[in-house]
PDB file of C-alpha atoms in Angstrom:
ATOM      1  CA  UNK A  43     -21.485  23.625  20.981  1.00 91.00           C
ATOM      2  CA  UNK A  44     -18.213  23.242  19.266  1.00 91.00           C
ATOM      3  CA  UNK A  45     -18.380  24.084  15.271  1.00 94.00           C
ATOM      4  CA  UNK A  46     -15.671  23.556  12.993  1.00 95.00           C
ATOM      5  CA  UNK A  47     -14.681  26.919  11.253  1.00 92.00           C
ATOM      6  CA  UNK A  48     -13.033  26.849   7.479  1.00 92.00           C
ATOM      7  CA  UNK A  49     -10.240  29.850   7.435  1.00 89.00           C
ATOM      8  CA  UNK A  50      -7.186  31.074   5.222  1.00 89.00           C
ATOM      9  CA  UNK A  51      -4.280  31.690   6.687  1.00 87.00           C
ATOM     10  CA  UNK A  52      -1.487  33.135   4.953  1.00 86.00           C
ATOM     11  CA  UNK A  53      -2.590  31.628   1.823  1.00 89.00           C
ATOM     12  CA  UNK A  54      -3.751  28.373   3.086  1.00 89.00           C
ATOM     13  CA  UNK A  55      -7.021  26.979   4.008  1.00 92.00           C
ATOM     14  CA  UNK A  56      -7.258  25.274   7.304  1.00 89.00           C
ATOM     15  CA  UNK A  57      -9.829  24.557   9.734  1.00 92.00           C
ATOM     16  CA  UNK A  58     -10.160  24.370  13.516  1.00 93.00           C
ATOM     17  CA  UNK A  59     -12.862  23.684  15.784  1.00 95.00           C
ATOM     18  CA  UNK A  60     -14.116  26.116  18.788  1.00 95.00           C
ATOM     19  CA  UNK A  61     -17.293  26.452  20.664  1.00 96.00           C
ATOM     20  CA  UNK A  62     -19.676  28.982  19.406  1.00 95.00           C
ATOM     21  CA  UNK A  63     -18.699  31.236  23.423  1.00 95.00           C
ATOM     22  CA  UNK A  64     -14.942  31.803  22.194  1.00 96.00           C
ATOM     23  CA  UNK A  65     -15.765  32.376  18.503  1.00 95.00           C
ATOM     24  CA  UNK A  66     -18.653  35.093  19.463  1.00 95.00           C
ATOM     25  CA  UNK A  67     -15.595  36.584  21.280  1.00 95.00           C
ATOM     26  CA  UNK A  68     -12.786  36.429  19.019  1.00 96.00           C
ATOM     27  CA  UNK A  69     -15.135  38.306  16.418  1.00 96.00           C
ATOM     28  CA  UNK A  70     -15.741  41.355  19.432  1.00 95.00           C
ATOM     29  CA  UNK A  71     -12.094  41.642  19.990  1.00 96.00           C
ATOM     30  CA  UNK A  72     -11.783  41.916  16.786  1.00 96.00           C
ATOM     31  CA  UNK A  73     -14.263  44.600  15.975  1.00 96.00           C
ATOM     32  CA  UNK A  74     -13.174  46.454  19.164  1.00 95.00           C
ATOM     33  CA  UNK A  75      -9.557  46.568  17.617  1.00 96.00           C
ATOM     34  CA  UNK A  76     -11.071  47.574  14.429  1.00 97.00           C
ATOM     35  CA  UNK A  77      -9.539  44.673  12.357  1.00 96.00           C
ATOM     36  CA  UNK A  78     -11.094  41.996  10.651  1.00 94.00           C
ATOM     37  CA  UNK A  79     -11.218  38.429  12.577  1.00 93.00           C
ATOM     38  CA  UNK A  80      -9.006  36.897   9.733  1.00 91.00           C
ATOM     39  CA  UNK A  81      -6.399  39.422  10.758  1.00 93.00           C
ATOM     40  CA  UNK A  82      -6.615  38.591  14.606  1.00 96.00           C
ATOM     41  CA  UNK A  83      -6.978  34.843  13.937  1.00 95.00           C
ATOM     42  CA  UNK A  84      -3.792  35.069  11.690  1.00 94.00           C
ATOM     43  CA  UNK A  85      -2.091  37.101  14.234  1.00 96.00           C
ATOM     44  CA  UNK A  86      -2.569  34.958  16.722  1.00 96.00           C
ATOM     45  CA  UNK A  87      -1.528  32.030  14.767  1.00 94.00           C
ATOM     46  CA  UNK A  88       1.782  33.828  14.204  1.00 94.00           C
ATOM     47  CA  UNK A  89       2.178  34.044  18.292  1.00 94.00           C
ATOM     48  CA  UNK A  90       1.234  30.920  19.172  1.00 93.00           C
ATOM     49  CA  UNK A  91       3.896  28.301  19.912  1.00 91.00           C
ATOM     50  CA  UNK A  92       4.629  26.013  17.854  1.00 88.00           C
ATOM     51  CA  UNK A  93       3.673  23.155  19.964  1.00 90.00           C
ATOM     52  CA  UNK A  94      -0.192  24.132  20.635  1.00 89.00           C
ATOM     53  CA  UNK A  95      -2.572  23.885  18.361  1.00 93.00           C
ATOM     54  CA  UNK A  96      -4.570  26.898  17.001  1.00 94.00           C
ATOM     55  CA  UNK A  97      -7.823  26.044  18.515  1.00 95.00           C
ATOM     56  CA  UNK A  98      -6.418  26.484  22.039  1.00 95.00           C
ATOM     57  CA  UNK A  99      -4.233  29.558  21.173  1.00 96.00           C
ATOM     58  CA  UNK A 100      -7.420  31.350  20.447  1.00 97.00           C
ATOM     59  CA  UNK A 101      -9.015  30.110  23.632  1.00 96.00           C
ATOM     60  CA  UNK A 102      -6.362  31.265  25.535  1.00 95.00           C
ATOM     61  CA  UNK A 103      -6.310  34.684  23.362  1.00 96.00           C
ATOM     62  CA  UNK A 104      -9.720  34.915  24.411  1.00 96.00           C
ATOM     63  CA  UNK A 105      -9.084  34.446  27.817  1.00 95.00           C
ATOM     64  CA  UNK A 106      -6.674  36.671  28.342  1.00 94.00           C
ATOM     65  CA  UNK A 107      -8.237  39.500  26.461  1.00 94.00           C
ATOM     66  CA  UNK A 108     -11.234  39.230  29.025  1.00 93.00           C
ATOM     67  CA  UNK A 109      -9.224  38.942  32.214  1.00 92.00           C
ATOM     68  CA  UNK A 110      -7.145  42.320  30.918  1.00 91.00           C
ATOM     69  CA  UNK A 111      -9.911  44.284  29.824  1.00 86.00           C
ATOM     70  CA  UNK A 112     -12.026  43.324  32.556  1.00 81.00           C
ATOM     71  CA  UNK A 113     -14.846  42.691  30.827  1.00 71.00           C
ATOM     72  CA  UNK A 114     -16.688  39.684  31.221  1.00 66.00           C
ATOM     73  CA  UNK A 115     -18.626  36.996  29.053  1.00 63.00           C
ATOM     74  CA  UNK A 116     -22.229  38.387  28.205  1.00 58.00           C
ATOM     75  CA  UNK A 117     -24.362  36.961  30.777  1.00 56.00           C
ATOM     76  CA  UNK A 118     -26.432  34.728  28.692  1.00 51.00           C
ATOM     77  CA  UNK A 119     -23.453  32.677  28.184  1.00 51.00           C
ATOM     78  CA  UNK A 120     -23.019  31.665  31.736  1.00 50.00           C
ATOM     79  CA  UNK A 121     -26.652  30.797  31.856  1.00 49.00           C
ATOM     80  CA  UNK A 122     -27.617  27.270  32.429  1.00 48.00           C
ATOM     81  CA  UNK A 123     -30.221  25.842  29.025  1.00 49.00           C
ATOM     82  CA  UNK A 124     -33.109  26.148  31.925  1.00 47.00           C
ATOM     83  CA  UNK A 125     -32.451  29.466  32.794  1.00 46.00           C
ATOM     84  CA  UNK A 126     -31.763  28.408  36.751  1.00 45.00           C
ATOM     85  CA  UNK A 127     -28.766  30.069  38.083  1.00 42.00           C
ATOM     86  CA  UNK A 128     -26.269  27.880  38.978  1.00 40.00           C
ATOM     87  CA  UNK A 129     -23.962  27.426  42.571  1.00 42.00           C
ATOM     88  CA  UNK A 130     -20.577  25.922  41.454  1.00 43.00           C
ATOM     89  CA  UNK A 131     -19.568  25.464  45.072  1.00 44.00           C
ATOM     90  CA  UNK A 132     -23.433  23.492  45.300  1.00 42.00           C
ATOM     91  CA  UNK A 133     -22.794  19.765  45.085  1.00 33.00           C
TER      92      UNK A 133
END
């Protein structure tokens, strides 16, 4: 489910929208870098190009955090609601 999140950044109050997957991550990367999740979300705002949006710069934070660590999702978020696993190749 995407949930709109109220922040301050540098200041400023702002607000983005993310679904509750990447947000559960962002606040591990943070604790696993020992900073708070402002700090990484302002951070990452800093890095971000100016054309994207801030929503998808921490999705694709996220993202590449877990494909250079290695370490993936919890497995209860790649489960289906009915608890069935799932064949992506299945049609």
């Amino acid at each position: 489910m995407i949930r709109k999140h109220s922040i301050t950044l540098h200041g400023h109050r702002t607000s983005l929208s993310l679904e509750d997957e990447f947000w559960t991550e962002l606040t591990a990367i943070a604790a696993a870098r020992t900073i708070p999740l402002a700090g990484l979300i302002s951070e990452i705002d800093d890095n971000r190009d100016a054309d994207s949006n801030l929503s998808s710069a921490l999705r694709l934070h996220v993202l590449a955090w877990l494909k250079s660590t290695g370490v993936a999702p919890s497995p209860q978020d790649n489960q289906p609601d009915n608890g069935e696993a799932t064949d992506a190749g299945a049609r």
